[in-house]
Coordinates of C-alpha atoms and ligand atoms in Angstrom, one line a residue:
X1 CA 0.0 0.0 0.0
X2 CA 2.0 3.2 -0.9
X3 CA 1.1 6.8 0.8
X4 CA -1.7 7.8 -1.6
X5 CA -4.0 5.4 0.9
X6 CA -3.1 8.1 3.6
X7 CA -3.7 11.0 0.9
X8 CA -7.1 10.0 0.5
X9 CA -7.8 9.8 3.5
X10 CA -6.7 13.1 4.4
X11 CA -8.5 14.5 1.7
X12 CA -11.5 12.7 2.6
X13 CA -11.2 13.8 6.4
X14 CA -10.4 17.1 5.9
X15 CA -10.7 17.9 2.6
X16 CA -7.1 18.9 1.5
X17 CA -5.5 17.5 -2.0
X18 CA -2.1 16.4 -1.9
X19 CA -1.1 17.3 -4.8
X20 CA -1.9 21.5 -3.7
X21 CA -0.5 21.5 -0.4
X22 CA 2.9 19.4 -2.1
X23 CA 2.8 15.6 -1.8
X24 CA 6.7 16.2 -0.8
X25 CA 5.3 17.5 2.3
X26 CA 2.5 14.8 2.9
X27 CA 5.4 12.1 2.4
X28 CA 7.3 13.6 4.8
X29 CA 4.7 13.9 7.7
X30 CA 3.7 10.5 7.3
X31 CA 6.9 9.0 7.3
X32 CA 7.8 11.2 10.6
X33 CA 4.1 9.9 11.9
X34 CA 5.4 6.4 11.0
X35 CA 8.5 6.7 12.7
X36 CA 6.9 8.2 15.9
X37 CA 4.3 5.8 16.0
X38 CA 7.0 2.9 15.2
X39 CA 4.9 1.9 12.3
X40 CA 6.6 0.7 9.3
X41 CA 3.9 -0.1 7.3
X42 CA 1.5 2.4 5.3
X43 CA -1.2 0.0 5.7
X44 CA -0.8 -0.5 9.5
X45 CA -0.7 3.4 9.9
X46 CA -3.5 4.4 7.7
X47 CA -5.6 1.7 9.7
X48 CA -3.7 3.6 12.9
X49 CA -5.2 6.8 11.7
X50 CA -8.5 5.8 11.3
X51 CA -9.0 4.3 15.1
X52 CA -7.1 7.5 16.9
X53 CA -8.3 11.1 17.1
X54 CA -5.4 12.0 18.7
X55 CA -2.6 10.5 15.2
X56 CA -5.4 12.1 13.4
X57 CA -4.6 16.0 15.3
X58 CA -0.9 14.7 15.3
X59 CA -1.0 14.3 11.1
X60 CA -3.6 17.5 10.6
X61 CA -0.6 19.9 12.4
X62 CA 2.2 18.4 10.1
X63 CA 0.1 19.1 7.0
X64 CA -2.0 21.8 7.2
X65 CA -0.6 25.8 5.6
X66 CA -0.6 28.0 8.4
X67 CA 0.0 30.9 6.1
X68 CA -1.2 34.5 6.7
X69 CA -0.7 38.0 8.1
X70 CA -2.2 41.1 9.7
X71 CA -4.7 43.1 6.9
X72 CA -3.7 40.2 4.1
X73 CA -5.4 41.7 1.2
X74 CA -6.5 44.9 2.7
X75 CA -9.0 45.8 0.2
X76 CA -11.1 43.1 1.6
X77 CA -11.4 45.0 5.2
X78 CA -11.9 48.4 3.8
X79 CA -14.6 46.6 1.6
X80 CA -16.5 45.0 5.1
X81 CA -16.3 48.2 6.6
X82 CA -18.4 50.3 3.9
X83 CA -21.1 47.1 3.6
X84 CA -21.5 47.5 7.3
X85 CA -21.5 51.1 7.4
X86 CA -23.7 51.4 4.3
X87 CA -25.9 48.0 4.4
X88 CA -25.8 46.3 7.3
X89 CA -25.8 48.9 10.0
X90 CA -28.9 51.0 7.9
X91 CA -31.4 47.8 7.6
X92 CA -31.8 48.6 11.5
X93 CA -31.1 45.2 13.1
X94 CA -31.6 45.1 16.7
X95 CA -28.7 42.3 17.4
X96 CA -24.7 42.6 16.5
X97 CA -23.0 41.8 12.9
X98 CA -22.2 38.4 13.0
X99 CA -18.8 37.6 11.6
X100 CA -17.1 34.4 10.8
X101 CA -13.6 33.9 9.9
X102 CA -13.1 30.4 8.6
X103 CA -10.4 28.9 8.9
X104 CA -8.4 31.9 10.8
X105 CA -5.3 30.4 11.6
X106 CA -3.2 31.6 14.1
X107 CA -5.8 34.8 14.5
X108 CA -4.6 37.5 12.4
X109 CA -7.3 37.7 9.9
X110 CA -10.3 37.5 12.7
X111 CA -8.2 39.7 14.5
X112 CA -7.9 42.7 11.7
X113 CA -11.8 42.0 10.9
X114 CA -12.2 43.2 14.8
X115 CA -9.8 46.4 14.3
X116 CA -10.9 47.3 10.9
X117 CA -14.4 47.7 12.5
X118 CA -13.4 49.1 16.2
X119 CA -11.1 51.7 13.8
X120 CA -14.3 52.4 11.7
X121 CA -16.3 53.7 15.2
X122 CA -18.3 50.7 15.1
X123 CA -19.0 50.3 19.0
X124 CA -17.8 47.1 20.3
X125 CA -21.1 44.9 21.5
X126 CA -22.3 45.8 18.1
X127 CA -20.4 42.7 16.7
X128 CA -19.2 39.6 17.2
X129 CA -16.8 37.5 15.8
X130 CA -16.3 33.9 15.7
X131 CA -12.9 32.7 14.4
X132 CA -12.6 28.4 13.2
X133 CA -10.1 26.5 12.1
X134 CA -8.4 22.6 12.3
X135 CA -5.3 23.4 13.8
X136 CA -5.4 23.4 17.7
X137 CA -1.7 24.5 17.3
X138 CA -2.7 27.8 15.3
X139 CA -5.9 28.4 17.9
X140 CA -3.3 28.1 20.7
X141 CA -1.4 31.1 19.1
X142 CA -3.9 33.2 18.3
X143 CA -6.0 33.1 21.9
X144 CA -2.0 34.4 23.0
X145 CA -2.1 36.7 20.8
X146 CA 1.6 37.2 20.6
X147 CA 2.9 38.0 17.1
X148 CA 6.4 38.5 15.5
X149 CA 7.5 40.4 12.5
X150 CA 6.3 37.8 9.9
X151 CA 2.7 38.7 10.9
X152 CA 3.0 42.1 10.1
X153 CA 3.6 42.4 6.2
X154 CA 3.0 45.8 3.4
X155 CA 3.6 49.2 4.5
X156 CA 0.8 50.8 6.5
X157 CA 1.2 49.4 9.8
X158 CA -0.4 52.3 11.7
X159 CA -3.0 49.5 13.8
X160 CA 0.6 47.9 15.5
X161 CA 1.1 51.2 16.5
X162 CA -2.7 51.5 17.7
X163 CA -3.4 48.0 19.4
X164 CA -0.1 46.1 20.1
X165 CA 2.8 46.4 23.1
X166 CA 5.8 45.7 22.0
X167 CA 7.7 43.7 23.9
X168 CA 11.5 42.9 22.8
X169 CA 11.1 41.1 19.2
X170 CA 7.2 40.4 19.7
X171 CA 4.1 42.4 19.7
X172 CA 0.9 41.3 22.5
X173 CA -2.3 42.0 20.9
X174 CA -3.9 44.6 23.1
X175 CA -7.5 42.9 25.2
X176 CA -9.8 45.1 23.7
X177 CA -9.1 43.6 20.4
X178 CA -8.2 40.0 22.0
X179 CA -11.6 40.1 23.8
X180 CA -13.3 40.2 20.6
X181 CA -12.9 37.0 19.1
X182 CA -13.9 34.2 20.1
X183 CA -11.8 30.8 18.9
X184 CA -12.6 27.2 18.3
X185 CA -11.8 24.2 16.5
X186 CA -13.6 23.1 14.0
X187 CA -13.3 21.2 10.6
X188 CA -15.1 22.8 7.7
X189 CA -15.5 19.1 6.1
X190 CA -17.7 17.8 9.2
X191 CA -21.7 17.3 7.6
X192 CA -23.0 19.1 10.5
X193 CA -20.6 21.7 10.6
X194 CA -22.5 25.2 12.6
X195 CA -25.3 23.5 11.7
X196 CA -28.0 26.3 12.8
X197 CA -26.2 29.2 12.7
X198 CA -25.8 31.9 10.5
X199 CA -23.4 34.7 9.8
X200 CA -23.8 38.3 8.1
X201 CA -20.1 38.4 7.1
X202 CA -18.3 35.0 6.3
X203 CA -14.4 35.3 5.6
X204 CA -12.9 31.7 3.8
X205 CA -9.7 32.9 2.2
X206 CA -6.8 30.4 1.7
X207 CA -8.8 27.3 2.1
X208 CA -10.1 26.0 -1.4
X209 CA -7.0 26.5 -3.2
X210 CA -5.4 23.4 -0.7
X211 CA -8.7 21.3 -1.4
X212 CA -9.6 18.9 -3.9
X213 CA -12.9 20.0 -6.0
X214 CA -15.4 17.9 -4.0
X215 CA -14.0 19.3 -0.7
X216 CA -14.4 22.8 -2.3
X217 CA -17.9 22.5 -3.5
X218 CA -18.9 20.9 0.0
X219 CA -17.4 23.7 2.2
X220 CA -19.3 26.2 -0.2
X221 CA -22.4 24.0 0.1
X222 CA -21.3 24.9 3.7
X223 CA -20.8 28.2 3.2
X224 CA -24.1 29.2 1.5
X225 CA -26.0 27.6 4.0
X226 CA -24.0 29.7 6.7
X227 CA -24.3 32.8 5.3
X228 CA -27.6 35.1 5.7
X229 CA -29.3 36.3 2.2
X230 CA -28.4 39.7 2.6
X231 CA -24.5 38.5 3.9
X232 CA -21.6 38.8 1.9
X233 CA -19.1 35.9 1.5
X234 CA -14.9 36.9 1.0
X235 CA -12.7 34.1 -0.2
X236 CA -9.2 34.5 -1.8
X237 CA -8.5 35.9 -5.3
X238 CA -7.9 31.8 -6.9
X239 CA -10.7 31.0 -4.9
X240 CA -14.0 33.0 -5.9
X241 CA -14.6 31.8 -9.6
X242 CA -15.2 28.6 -7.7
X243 CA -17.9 30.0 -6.0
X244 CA -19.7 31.7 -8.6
X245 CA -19.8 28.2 -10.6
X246 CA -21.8 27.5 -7.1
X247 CA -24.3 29.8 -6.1
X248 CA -22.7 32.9 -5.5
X249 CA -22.3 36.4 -7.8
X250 CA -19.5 38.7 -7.7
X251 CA -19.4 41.7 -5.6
X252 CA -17.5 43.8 -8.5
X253 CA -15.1 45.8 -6.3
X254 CA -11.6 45.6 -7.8
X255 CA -9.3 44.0 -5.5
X256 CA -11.9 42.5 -3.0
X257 CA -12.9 39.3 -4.1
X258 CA -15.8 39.5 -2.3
X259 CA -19.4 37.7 -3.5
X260 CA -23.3 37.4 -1.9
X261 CA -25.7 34.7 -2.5
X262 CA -27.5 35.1 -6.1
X263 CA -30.8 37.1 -5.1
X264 CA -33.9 35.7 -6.4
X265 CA -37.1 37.5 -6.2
X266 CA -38.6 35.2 -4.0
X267 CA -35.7 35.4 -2.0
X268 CA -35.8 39.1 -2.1
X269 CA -39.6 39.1 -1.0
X270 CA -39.0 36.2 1.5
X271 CA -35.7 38.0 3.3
X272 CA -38.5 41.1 3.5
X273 CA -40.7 38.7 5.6
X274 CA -37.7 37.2 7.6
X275 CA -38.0 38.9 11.6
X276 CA -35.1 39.8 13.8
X277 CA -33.0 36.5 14.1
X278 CA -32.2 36.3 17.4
X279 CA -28.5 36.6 18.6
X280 CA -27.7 33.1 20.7
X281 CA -24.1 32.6 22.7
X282 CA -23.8 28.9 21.0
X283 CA -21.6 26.8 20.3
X284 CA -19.5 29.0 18.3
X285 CA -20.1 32.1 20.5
X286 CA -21.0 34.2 17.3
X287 CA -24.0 34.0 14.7
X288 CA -27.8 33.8 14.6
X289 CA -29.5 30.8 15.1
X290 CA -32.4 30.7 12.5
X291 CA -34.9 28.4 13.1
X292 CA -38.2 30.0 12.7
X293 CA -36.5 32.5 11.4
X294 CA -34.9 31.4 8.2
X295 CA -35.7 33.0 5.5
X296 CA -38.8 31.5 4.1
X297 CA -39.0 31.4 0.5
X298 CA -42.2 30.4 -0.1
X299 CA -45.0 31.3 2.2
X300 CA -48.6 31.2 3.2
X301 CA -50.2 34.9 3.8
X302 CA -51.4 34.2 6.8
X303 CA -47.2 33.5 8.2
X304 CA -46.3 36.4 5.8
X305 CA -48.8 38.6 8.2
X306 CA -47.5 36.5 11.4
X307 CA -44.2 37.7 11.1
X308 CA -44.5 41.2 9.7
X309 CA -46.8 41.5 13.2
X310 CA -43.5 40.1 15.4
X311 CA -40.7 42.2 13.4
X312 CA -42.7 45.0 15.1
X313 CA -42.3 44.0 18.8
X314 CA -39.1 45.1 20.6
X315 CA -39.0 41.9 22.2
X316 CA -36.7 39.0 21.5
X317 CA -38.1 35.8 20.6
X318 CA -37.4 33.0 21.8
X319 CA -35.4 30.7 19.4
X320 CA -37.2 27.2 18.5
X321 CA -35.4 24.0 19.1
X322 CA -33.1 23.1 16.1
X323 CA -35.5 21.1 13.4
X324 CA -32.5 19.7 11.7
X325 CA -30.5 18.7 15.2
X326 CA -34.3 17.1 16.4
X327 CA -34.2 14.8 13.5
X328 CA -30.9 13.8 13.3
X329 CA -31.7 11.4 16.6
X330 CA -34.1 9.3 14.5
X331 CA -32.1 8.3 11.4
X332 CA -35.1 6.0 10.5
X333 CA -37.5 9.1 10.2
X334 CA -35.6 11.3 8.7
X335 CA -37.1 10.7 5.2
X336 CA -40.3 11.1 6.6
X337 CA -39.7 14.4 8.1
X338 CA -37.7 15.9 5.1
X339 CA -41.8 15.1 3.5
X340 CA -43.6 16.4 6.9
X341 CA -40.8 19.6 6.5
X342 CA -41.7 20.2 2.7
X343 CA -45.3 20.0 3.1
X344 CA -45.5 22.5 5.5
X345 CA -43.5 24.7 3.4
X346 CA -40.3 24.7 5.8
X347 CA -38.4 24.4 2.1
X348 CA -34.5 25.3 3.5
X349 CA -34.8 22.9 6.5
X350 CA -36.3 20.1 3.7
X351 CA -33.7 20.7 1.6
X352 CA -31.0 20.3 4.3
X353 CA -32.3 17.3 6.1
X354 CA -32.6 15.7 2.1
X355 CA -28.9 16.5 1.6
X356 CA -28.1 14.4 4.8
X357 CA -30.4 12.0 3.5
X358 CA -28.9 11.7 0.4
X359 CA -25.6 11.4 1.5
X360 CA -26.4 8.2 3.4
X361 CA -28.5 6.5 1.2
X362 CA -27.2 8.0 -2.4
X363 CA -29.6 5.6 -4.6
X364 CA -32.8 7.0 -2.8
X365 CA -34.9 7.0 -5.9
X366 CA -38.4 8.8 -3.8
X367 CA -35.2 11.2 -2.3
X368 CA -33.5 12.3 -5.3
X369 CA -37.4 13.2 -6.8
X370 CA -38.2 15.4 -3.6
X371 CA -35.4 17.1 -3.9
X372 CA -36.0 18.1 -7.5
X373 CA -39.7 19.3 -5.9
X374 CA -38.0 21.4 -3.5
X375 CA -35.8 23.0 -5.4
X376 CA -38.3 23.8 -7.9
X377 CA -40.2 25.5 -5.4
X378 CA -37.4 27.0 -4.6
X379 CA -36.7 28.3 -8.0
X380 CA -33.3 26.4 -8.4
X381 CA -34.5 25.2 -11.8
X382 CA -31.0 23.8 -12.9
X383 CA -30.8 22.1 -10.0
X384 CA -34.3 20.4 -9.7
X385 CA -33.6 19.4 -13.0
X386 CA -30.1 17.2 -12.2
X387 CA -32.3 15.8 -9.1
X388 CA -35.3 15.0 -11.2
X389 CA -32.9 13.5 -13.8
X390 CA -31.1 11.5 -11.4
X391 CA -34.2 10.1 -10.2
X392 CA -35.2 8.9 -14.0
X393 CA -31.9 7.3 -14.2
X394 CA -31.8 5.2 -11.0
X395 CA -35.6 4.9 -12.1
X396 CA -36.3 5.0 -16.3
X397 CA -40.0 4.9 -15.1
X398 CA -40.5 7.2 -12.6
X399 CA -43.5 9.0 -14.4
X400 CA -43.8 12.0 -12.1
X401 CA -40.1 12.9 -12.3
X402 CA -40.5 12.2 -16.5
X403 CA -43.9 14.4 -16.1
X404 CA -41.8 17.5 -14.1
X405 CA -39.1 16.9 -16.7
X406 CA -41.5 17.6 -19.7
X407 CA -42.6 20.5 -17.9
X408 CA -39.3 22.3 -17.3
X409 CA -38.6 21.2 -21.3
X410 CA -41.8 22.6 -22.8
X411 CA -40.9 26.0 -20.2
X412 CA -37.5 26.5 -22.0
X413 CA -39.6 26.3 -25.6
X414 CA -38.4 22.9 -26.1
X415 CA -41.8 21.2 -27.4
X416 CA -40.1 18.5 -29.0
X417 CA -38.3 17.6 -25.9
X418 CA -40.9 18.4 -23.6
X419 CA -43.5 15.9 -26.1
X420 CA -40.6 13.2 -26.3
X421 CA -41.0 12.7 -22.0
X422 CA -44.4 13.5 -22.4
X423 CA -45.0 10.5 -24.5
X424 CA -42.3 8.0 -22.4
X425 CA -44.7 9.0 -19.5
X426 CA -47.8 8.2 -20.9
X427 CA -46.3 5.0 -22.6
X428 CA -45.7 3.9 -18.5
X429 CA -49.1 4.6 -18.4
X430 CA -50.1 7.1 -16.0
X431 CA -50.6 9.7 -18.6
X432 CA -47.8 13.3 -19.5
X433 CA -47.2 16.6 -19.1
X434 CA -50.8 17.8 -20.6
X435 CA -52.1 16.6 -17.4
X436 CA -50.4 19.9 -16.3
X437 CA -51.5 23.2 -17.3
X438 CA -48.4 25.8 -18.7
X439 CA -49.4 28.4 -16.3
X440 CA -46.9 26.5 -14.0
X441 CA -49.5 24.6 -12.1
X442 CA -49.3 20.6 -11.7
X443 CA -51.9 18.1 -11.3
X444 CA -48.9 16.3 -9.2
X445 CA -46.7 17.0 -6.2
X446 CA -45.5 20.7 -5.5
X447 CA -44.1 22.6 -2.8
X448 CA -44.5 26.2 -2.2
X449 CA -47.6 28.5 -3.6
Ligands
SAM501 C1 -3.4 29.5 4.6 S1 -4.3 29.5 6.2 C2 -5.6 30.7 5.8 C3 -5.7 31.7 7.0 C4 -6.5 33.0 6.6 N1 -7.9 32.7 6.2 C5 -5.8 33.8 5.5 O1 -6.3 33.8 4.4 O2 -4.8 34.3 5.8 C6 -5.2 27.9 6.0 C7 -5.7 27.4 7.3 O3 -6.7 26.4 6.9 C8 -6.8 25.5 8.0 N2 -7.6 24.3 7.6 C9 -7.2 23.4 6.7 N3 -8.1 22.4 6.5 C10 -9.2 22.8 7.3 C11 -10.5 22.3 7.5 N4 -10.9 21.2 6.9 N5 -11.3 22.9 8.4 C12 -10.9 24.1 9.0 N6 -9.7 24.6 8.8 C13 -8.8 24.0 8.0 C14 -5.4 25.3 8.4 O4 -5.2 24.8 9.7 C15 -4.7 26.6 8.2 O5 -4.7 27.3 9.4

């Protein structure tokens, strides 16, 4: 067995390729982690690796890039700045910007986030910052917040002036900046990473370019779900085109390599309806918990006049218990419950709980068609479309996904192609898409309106 059994499973752990961080230096940590362990086989250790946490935080520290600096990319902060001065802080919310800095290393990016606003005279319990990352070597460093010349890079250094002590060749974060972060490990990869929580500002720089594409499209997976619709998302220059392949659009500020989720209408309409989310202290001491308050894309007048009728009172509510956590303790009803969730219009949670579904049972014929449905209500047409196409291949006669097929075909102006399902539908028997008016209404299953 040669090292690319360990590769993998580093990759599949925490998402890293080998190949981008330098397989020189994944050789090299194994064979130390070998000769530690006194392991001489790659077999023996891999196997090693899978039964110990403890070789598995040993490994993570030998491979992962610690890399960064005070301000890195400074455009970015001076960009965070104006969208809280000029968005954020005029929509009026009652509880603090919520900032996440993922992963943050050995603190100086979380760090500058918290001086970059304190400098721009935004008062300090009106934000709160939550900094993550893998290595418990790099947390260690940044809760010190001791920091030596290689932290410090460019040529405005005024803030080391502002908030640090010198003290012989090292400079001690002052506590007023210190104080505002809050630290914790975490890996990005984990299903249920933050699941609940969500963040107005989301940093992820100098990640994805050490991850292999299906770790990168899974941490933005992550990252959309973390990030409220009106939030904007900064990754690193090589990183963002990656994200707008997935969900996001460009913030078009030179230099800033910023991006937000793609607005819909309904999203638009359905952020308008969202009330307050209420601030929590949880797990990761920064963020809004959601719950009844995610945005709901699709609703019911009578909860659009609910809410409008609660954003009104001064009064915090009180956070319901996590829907997706609840279900997670009974695996057997979880398919079940992504139904219950979608019929009662609770389309984001569905749509969660369905990926988590998915991922443990990937052939899930009935799964793969719901998801199509929700998306569709959702108005992630290009997505309900892999999902219902999915669902014809692990099933060629699946006549409702063949029927919501012809629809989306004849929608695009494609009669022939819409007629071509039509007919394979009603050759199974149970009749096509005519049994469906145009005016986007179905005779079958729908979410939403
Ligand atoms: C190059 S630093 C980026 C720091 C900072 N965001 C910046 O741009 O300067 C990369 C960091 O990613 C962390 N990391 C690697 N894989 C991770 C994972 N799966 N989850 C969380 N953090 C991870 C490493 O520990 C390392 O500290």
């Amino acid at each position: 067995m040669k090292n690319n059994t360990v590769e993998s499973l580093i990759e599949e752990k925490i998402g890293l390729d080998a190949e981008a961080i330098g397989r020189k230096l994944v050789e090299k940590a194994v064979s130390a982690r070998m000769e530690q362990c006194r392991i001489s086989s790659v077999r023996a250790y891999a196997e090693a690796l899978e039964n110990s946490d403890d070789e598995w935080k040993r490994l993570i520290e030998m491979v992962v890039v610690p890399e960064t600096w005070f301000f890195r990319n400074r455009e970015a902060f001076h960009y965070l700045v104006r969208f809280v001065t000029d968005d954020w802080l005029p929509r009026g919310s009652g509880r603090p910007l919520s900032v996440l800095s993922i992963p943050c290393s050995t603190g100086e990016e979380p760090y500058s986030i918290a001086m970059a606003l304190l400098d721009a005279g935004i008062q300090e319990d009106r934000f709160s910052i939550a900094g993550i990352d893998i290595s418990e070597k790099a947390l260690e460093r940044a809760r010190d917040g001791v920091y030596g010349q290689a932290s410090f890079r460019g040529k405005d250094l005024s803030f080391r002036d502002h908030y640090f002590r010198r003290k012989g060749d090292v400079y001690r974060l002052l506590d007023p900046v210190r104080g505002k972060v809050f630290f914790k490990t975490g890996n990005v990869m984990e299903r249920h990473f933050a699941t609940g929580l969500t963040y107005d500002v989301i940093f992820c720089r100098n990640l994805m370019i050490y991850m292999s594409p299906a770790a990168r499209n899974q941490t933005l997976k992550t990252m959309s779900r973390l990030l409220d619709d009106k939030g904007i998302f900064f990754c690193g220059h090589a990183e963002r085109q990656t994200a707008l392949d997935r969900g996001f659009e460009a913030i078009n500020e030179t230099g800033v390599f910023a991006c937000r989720k793609i607005r819909r209408e309904s999203g638009e309409k359905a952020a308008a309806w969202t009330a307050e989310k209420v601030p929590v202290s949880g797990i990761h001491g920064a963020g809004s918990r959601p719950d009844e308050n995610k945005p709901k894309f699709i609703q019911k007048p009578a909860f659009k006049k609910e809410v409008q009728s609660s954003e009104r009172t001064d009064e915090p509510r009180k956070p319901e218990p996590d829907t997706i956590d609840a279900a997670m303790e009974n695996p057997a009803d979880l398919f079940p419950k992504v139904k219950e969730l979608a019929d009662h219009g609770k389309l984001l949670d569905a749509l969660e709980l369905c990926e988590i579904f998915l991922n443990e049972n990937p052939v899930h014929v009935e799964a793969h068609f719901l998801m199509g449905l929700i998306l569709e209500a959702l108005h992630d047409a290009e997505r309900a479309e892999a999902f219902f196409n999915r669902a014809i291949y692990l099933n060629p006669e699946h006549v409702e996904a063949l029927n919501h097929m012809a629809f989306m075909e004849l929608h695009r102006g494609n009669k022939a192609g819409a007629e071509r399902l039509r007919k394979r539908a009603q050759r199974i028997g149970m009749g096509g898409v005519e049994r469906r008016s145009t005016e986007n209404q179905s005779s079958g299953r729908r979410y939403g309106k």
